[in-house]
Coordinates of C-alpha atoms (C1' of nucleotides) in Angstrom, one line a residue:
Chain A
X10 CA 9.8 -59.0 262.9
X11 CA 7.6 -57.7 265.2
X12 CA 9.6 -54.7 266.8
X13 CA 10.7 -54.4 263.5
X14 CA 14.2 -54.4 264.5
X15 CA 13.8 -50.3 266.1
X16 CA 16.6 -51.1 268.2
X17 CA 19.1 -48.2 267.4
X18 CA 22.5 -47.1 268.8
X19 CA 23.4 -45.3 271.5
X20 CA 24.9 -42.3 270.3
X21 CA 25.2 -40.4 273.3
X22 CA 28.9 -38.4 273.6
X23 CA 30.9 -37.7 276.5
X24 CA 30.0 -34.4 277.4
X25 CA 33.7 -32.6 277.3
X26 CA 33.8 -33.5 273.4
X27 CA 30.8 -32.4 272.2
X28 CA 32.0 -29.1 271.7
X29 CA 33.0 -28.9 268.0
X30 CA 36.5 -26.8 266.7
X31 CA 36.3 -25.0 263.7
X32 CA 40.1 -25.6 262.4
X33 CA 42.1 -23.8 260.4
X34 CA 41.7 -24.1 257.0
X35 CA 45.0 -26.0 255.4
X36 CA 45.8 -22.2 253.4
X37 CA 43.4 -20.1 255.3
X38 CA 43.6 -17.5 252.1
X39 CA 39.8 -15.5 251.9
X40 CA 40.1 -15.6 248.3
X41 CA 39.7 -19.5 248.2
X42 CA 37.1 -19.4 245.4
X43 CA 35.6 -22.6 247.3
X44 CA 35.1 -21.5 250.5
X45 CA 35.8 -23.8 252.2
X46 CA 36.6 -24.5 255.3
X47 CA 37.8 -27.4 258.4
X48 CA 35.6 -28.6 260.6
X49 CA 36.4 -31.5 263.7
X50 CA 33.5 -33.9 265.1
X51 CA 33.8 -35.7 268.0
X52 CA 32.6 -39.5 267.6
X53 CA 28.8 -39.5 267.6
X54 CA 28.3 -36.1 266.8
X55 CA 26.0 -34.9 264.9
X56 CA 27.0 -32.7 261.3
X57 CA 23.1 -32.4 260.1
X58 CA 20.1 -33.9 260.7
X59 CA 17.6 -35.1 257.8
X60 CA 15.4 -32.0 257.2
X61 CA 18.2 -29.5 258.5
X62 CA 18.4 -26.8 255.5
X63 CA 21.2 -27.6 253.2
X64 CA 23.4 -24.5 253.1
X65 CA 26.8 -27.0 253.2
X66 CA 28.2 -29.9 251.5
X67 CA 31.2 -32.2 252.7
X68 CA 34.4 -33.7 251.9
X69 CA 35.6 -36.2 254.5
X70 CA 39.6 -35.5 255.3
X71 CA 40.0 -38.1 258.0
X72 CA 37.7 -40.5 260.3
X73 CA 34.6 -42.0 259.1
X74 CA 31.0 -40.3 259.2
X75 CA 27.9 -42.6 258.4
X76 CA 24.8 -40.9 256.6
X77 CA 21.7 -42.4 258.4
X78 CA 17.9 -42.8 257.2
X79 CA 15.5 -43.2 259.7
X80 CA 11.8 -45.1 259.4
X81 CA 9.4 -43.7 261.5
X82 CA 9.5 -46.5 264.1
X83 CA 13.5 -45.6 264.0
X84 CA 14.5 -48.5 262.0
X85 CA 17.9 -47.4 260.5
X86 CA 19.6 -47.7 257.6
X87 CA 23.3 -46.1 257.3
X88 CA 23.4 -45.1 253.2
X89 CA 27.3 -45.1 252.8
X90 CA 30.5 -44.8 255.2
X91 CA 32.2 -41.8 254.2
X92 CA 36.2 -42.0 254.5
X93 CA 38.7 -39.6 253.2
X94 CA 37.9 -38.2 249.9
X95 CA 34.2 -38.8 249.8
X96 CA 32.0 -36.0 249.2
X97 CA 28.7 -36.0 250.7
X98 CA 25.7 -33.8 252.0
X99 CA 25.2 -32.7 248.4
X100 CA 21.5 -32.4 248.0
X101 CA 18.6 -31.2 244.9
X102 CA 16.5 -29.4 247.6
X103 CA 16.9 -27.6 249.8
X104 CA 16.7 -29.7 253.1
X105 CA 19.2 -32.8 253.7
X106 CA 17.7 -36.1 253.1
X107 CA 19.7 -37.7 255.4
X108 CA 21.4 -37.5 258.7
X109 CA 25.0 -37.5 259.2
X110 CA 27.2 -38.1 261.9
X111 CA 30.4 -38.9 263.1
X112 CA 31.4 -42.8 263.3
X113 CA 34.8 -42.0 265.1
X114 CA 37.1 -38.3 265.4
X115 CA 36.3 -36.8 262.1
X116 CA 37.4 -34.0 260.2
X117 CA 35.9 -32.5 256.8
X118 CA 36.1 -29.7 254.4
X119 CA 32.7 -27.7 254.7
X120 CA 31.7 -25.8 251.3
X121 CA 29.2 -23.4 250.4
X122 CA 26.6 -24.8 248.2
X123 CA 25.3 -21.2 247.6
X124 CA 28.1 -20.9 245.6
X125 CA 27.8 -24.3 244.3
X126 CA 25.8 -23.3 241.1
X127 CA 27.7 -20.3 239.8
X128 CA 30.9 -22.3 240.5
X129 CA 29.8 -24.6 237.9
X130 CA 29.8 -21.7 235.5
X131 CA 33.0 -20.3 236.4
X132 CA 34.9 -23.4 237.1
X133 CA 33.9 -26.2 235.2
X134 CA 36.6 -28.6 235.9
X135 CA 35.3 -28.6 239.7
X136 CA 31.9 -29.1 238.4
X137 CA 33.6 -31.9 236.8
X138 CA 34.9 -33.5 239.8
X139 CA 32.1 -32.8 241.7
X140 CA 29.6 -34.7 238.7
X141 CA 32.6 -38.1 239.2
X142 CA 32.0 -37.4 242.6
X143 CA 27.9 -38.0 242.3
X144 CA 28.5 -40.7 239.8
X145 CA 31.3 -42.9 242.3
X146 CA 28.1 -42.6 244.7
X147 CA 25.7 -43.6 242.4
X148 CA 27.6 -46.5 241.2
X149 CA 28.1 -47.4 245.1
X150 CA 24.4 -46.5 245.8
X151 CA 24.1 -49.2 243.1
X152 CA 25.9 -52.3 243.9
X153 CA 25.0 -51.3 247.9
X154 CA 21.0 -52.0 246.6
X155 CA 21.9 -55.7 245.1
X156 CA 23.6 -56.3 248.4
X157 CA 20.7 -55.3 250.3
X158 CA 17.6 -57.0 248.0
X159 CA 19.3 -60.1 247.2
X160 CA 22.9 -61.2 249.4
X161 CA 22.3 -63.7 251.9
X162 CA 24.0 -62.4 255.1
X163 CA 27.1 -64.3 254.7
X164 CA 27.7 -62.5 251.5
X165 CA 26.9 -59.1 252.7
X166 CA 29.2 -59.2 255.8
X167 CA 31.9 -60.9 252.9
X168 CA 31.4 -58.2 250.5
X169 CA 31.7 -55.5 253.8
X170 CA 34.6 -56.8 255.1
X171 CA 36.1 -56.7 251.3
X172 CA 35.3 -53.5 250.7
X173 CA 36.3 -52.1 254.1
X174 CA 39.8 -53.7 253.4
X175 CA 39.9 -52.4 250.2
X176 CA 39.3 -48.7 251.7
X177 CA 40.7 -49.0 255.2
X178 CA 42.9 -52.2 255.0
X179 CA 47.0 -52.6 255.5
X180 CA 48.8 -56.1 255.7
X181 CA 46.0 -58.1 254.9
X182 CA 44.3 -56.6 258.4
X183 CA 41.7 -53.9 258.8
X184 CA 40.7 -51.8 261.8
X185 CA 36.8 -51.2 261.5
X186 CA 36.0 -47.7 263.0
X187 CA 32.7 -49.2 263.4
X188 CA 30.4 -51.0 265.9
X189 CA 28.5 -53.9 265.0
X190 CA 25.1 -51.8 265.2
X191 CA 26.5 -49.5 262.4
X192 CA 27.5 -52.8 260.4
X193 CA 23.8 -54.0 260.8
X194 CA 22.1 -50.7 260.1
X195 CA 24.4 -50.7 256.6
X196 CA 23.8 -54.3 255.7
X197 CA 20.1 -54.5 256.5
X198 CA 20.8 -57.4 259.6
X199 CA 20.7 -57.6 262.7
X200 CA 23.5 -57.1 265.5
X201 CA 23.6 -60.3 266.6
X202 CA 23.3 -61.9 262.8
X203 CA 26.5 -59.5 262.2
X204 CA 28.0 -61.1 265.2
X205 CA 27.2 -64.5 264.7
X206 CA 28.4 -64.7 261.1
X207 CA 31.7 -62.9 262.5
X208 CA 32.1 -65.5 264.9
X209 CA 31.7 -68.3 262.0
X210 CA 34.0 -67.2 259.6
X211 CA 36.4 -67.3 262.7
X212 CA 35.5 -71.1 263.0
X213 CA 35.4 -71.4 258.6
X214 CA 39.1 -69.9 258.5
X215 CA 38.0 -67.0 257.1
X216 CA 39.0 -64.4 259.2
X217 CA 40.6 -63.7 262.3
X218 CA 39.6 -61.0 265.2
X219 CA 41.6 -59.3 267.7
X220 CA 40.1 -59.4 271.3
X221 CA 38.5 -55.8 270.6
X222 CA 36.6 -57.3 267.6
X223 CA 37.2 -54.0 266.1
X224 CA 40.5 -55.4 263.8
X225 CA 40.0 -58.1 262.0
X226 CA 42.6 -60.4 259.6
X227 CA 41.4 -61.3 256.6
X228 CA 43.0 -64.6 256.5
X229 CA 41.5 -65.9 253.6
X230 CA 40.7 -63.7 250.6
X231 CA 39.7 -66.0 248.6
X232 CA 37.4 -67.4 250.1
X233 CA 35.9 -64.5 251.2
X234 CA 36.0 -63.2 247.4
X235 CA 33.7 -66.1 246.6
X236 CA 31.4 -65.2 248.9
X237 CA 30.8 -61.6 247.1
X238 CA 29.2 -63.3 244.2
Chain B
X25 CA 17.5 -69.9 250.3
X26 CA 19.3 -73.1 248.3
X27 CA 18.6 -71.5 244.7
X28 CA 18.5 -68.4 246.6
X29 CA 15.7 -66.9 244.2
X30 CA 17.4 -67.1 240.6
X31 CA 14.8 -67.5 238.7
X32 CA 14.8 -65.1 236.0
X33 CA 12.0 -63.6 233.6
X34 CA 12.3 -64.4 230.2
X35 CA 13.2 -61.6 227.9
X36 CA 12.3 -63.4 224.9
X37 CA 10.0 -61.4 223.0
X38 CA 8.5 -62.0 219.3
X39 CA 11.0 -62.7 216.5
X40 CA 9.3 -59.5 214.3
X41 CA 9.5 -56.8 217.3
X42 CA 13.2 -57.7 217.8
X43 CA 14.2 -55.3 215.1
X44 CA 15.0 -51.8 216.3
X45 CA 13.9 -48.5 214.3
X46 CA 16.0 -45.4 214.6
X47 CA 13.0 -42.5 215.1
X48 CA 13.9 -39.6 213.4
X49 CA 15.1 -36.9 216.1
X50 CA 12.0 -34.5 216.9
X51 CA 14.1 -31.8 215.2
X52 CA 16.5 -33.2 213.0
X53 CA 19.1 -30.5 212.6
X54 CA 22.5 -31.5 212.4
X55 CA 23.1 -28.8 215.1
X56 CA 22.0 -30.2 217.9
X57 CA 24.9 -29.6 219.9
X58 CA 23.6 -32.4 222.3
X59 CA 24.3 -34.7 219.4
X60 CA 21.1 -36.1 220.3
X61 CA 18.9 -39.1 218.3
X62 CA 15.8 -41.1 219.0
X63 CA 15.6 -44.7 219.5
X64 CA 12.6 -47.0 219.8
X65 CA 13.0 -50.3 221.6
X66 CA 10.5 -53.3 221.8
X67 CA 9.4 -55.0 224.6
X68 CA 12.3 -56.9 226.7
X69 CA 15.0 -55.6 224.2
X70 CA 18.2 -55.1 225.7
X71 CA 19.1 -51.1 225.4
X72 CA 22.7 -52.0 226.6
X73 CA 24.3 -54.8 228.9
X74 CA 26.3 -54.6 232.0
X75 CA 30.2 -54.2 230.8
X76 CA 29.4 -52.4 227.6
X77 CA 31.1 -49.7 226.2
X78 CA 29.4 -46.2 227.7
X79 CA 29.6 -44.5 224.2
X80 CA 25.9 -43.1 225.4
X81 CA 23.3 -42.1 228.0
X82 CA 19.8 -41.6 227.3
X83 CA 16.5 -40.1 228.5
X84 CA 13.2 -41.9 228.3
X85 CA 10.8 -40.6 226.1
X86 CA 7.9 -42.7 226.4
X87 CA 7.6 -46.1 227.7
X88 CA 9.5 -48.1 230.7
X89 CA 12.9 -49.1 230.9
X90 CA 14.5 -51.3 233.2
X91 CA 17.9 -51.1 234.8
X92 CA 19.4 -54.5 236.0
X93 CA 22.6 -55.9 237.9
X94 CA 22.9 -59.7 238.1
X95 CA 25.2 -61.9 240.3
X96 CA 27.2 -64.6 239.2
X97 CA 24.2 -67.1 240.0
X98 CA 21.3 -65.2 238.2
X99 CA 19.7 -63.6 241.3
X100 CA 18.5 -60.5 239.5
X101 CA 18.0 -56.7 241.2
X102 CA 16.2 -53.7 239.0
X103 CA 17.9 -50.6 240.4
X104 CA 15.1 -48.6 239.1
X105 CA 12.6 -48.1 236.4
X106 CA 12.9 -45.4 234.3
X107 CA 9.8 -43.5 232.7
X108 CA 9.6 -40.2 230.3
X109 CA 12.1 -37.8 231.7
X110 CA 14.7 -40.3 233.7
X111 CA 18.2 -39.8 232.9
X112 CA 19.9 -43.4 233.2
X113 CA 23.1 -45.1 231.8
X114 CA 25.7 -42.1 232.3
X115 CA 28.8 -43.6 233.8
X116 CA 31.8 -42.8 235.5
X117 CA 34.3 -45.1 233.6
X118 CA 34.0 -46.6 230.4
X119 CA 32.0 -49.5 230.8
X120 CA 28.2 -49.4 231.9
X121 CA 27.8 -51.5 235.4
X122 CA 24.4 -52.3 234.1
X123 CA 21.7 -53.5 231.9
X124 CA 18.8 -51.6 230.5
X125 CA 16.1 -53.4 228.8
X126 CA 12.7 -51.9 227.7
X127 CA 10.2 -53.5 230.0
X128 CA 7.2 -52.9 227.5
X129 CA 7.6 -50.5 224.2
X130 CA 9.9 -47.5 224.8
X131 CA 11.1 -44.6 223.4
X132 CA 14.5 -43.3 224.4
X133 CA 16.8 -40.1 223.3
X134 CA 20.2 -41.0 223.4
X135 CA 23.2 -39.0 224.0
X136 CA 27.0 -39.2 223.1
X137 CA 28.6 -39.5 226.0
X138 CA 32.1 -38.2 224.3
X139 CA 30.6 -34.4 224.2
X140 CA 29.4 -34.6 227.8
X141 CA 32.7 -33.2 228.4
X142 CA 33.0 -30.7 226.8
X143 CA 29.7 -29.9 227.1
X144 CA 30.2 -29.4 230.6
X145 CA 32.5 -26.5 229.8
X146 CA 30.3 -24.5 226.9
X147 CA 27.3 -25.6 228.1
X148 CA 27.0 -25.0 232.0
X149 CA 23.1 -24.8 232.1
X150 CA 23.1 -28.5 230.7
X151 CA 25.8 -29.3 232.9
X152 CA 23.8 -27.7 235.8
X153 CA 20.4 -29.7 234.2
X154 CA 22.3 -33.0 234.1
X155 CA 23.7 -32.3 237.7
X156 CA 20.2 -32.1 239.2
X157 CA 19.3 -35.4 237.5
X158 CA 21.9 -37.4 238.7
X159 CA 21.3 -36.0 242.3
X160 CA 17.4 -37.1 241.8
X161 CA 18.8 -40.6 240.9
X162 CA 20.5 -40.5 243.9
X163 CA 17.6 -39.8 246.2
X164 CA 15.8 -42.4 244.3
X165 CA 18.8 -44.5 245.2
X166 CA 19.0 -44.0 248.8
X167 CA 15.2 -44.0 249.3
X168 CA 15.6 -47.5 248.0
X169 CA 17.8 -48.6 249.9
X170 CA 15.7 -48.1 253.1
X171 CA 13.1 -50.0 251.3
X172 CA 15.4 -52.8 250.2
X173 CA 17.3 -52.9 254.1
X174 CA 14.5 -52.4 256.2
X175 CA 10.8 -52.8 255.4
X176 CA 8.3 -55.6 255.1
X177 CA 7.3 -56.7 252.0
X178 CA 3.4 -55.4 252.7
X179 CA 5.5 -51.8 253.2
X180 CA 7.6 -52.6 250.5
X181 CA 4.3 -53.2 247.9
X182 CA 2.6 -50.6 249.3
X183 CA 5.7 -47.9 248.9
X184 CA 5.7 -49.3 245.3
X185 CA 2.4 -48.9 244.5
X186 CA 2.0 -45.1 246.1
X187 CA 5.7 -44.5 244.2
X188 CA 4.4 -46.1 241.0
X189 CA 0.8 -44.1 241.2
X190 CA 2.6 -41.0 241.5
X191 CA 4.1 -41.3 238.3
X192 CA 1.6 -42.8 236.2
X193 CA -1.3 -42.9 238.0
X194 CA -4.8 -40.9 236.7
X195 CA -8.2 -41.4 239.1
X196 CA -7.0 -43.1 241.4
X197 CA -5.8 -46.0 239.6
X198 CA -2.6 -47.0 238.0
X199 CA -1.4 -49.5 234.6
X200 CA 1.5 -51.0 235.8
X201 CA 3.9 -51.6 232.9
X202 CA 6.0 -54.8 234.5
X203 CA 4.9 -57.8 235.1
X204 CA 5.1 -59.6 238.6
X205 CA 8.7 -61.1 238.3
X206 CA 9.9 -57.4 237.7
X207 CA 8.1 -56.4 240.9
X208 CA 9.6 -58.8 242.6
X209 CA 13.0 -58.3 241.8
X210 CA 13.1 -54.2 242.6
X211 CA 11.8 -55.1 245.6
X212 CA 14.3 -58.0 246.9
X213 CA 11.3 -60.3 247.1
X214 CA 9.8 -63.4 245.1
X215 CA 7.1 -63.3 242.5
X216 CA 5.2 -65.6 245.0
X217 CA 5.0 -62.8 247.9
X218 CA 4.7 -60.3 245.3
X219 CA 1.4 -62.2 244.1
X220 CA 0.0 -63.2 248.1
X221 CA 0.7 -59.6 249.5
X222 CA -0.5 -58.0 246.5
X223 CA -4.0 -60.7 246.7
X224 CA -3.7 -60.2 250.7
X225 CA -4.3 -56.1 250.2
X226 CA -7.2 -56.8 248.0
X227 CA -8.9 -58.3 250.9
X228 CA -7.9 -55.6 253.6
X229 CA -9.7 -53.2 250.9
X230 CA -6.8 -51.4 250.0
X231 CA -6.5 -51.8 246.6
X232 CA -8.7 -53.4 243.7
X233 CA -7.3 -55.8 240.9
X234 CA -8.6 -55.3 237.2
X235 CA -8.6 -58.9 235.3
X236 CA -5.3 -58.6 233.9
X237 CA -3.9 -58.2 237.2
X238 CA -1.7 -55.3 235.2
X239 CA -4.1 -52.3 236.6
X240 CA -4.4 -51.9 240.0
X241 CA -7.3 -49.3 241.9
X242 CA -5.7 -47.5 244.9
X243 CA -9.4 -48.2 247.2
X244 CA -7.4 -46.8 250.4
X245 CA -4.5 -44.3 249.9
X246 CA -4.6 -43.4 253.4
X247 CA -4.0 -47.0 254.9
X248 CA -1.3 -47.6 252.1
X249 CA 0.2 -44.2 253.1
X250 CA 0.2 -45.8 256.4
X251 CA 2.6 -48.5 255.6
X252 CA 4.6 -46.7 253.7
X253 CA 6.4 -45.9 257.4
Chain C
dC274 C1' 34.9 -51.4 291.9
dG275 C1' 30.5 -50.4 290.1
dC276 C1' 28.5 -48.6 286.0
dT277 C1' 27.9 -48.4 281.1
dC278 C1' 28.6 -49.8 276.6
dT279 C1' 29.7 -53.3 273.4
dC280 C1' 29.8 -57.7 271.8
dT281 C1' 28.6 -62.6 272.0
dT282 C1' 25.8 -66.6 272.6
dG283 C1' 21.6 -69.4 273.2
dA284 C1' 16.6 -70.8 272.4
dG285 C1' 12.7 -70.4 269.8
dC286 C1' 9.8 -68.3 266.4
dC287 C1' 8.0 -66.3 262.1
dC288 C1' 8.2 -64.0 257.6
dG289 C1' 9.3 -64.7 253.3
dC290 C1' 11.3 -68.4 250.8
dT291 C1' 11.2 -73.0 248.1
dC292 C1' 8.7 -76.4 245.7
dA293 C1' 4.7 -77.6 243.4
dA294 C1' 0.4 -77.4 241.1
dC295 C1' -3.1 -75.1 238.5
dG296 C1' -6.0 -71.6 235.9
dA297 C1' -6.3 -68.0 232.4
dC298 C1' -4.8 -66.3 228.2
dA299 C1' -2.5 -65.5 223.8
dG300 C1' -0.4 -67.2 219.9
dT301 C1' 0.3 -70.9 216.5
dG302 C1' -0.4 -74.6 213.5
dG303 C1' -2.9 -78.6 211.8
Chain D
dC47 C1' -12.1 -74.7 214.7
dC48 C1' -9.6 -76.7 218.5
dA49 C1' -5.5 -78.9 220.4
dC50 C1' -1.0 -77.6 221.7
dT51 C1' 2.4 -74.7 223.8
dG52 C1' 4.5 -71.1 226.4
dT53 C1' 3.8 -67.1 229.5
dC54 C1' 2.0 -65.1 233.4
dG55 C1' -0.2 -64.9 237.7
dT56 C1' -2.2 -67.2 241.8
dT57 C1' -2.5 -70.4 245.6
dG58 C1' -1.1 -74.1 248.9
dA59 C1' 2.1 -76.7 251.9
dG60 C1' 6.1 -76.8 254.4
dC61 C1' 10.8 -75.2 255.5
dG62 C1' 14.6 -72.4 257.1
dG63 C1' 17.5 -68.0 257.5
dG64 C1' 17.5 -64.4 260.0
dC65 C1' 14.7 -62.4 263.5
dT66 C1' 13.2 -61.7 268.6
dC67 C1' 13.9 -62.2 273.3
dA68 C1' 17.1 -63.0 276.9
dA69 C1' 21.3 -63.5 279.4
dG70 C1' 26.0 -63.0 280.2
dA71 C1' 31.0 -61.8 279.4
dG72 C1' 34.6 -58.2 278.6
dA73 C1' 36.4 -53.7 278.2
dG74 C1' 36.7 -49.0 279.5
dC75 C1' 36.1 -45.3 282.7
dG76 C1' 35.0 -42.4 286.7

DNA sequence: CGCTCTCTTGAGCCCGCTCAACGACAGTGG
DNA sequence: CCACTGTCGTTGAGCGGGCTCAAGAGAGCG
């Protein structure tokens, strides 16, 4: 590991979509006690950086944003992929920890957290939801970390593809909104390990990908299920 | 990788310690409306195991605790190690997706997990307290990861060793309260690279080994800061 | 049709692993 | 008191999984 693996991906945007839209909100009422609002990224865009001061949180609606880490010789990690529903961007302090950006066309809901605290007092059942919110990714932050310190790389890509299914998945197929550098920084390999294993569980039976590479057929669950461990 | 590391440390510990003692609570009044009680735990006694009920969480009082996920095979990750102040075993559902075992003597308060609740509703501020805790083990979490996914195991000793003087350390010099196998597992490594990196560092002059090999002299903060990337 | 981006594939190397042995202690019992 | 036993940590030899370096094939787009 000399370079240390450094390598990172491109995430350089067409120019015509970086511009960002601030949409609508769904009932664009100024008495949401929320405040919240929509928010469109174009793919590769950018919703904070790591340091940025954290004045917003974020609920994914649609599309995928990846939170990112960064060593200081730019090895990456990606934390979590964030698909509708997942709140994110919630932080102690006051700067993000993290970077976040757009995987593919994403939209989120964008709340306040200055009014994160006295909403707790004045509406406990969100602070409720928000608490199941931390401990889903906790529990994912969890079982993520045993992947990462102690899954051989078949077993990591196995347990990916599982869970992507599980999130993403219809007919036995799923459509990764993904490239294979994303998978890598997430499961703590290499691109062309990612891509090599792929291309084995192609030959093992496993699984089957469309000429994009992006879809893949999970053509054996089982087998892949024994590969989770 | 054949047994792919699943060698495990014996928890066995001496027949007399394996006895628990219920502490009486600092204050005992029955109006604790945390509902709160004191436990004491001997070294490598099991605080709770993966799949049991989550009647409680707890707090560490004094002492270390362990948290540990195991796969089917025996390969064995600690998530974290929890010292005086660490809020750990508060789930989401109804079963803990862990174990927690006292690494050396510990003293833990413990918590009924049936008023969190509805403490969450009278109680904001502890809501609030318990919300900033959970986000802590979070960072903690993600922090990890990048250790676990990305670095070397001389950047993963040396991130240890700063992370584990921060918390305990006094002059310079920590007592570390696990023993090598423990090490090795939080870090995604083997005892035996635990041990040669640990021997290797004493020779670049960055840290000192007392007898026991348990206390450990930081000699050159700055050139473990270094590779702590 | 050239340019860029993404993914795949090959060849070879090295970091951290496996397997193995040994030393230092601590506890235990004859 | 010392032999016996189990635990813990260290060290050596050798291997292999996943890495690095390199090249090339497709796909998408202006």
């Amino acid at each position: 590991m000399s370079s240390l693996n450094a390598r990172t991906a491109s995430t350089r945007v067409p120019a015509g979509l970086l511009a960002f839209r601030v949409l609508p909100a769904q009932r664009p009422q100024s008495d949401d006690p929320l405040a919240r609002r929509r928010q469109a990224f174009a793919r590769g865009q950018e919703l904070f950086a790591e340091g940025d001061a954290a004045e917003h949180f974020y609920k994914a609606v649609s599309g995928t944003v990846r939170t990112v880490k960064l060593l200081s010789d730019g090895r990456r990690l990606i934390d979590a992929f964030h698909l509708a529903g997942d709140i994110f961007g919630l932080e102690k302090g006051e700067e993000h920890r993290f970077t976040a950006e757009a995987v593919d066309d994403a939209v989120v809901e964008v709340f306040r957290r200055s009014r994160f605290t006295s909403l707790l007092h004045d509406n406990p059942a969100f602070g409720g939801q928000l608490m199941s919110a931390m401990l889903s990714s906790l529990e994912r932050a969890h079982e993520h970390m045993v992947l990462l310190g102690r899954k051989t790389a078949q077993e990591k890509i196995a347990t990916f593809l599982l869970d992507m299914a599980n999130r993403l998945g219809r007919n036995g197929q799923v459509e990764l909104p993904m490239q294979r550098t994303d998978i890598a920084d997430h499961l703590g390999l290499t691109i062309e390990t990612v891509s090599r294993t792929l291309t084995q569980m192609v030959r093992d039976g496993l699984i089957r990908l469309a000429a994009t590479g992006r879809t893949i057929v999970l053509a054996n669950r089982a087998g892949l299920q024994e590969l989770n461990a």
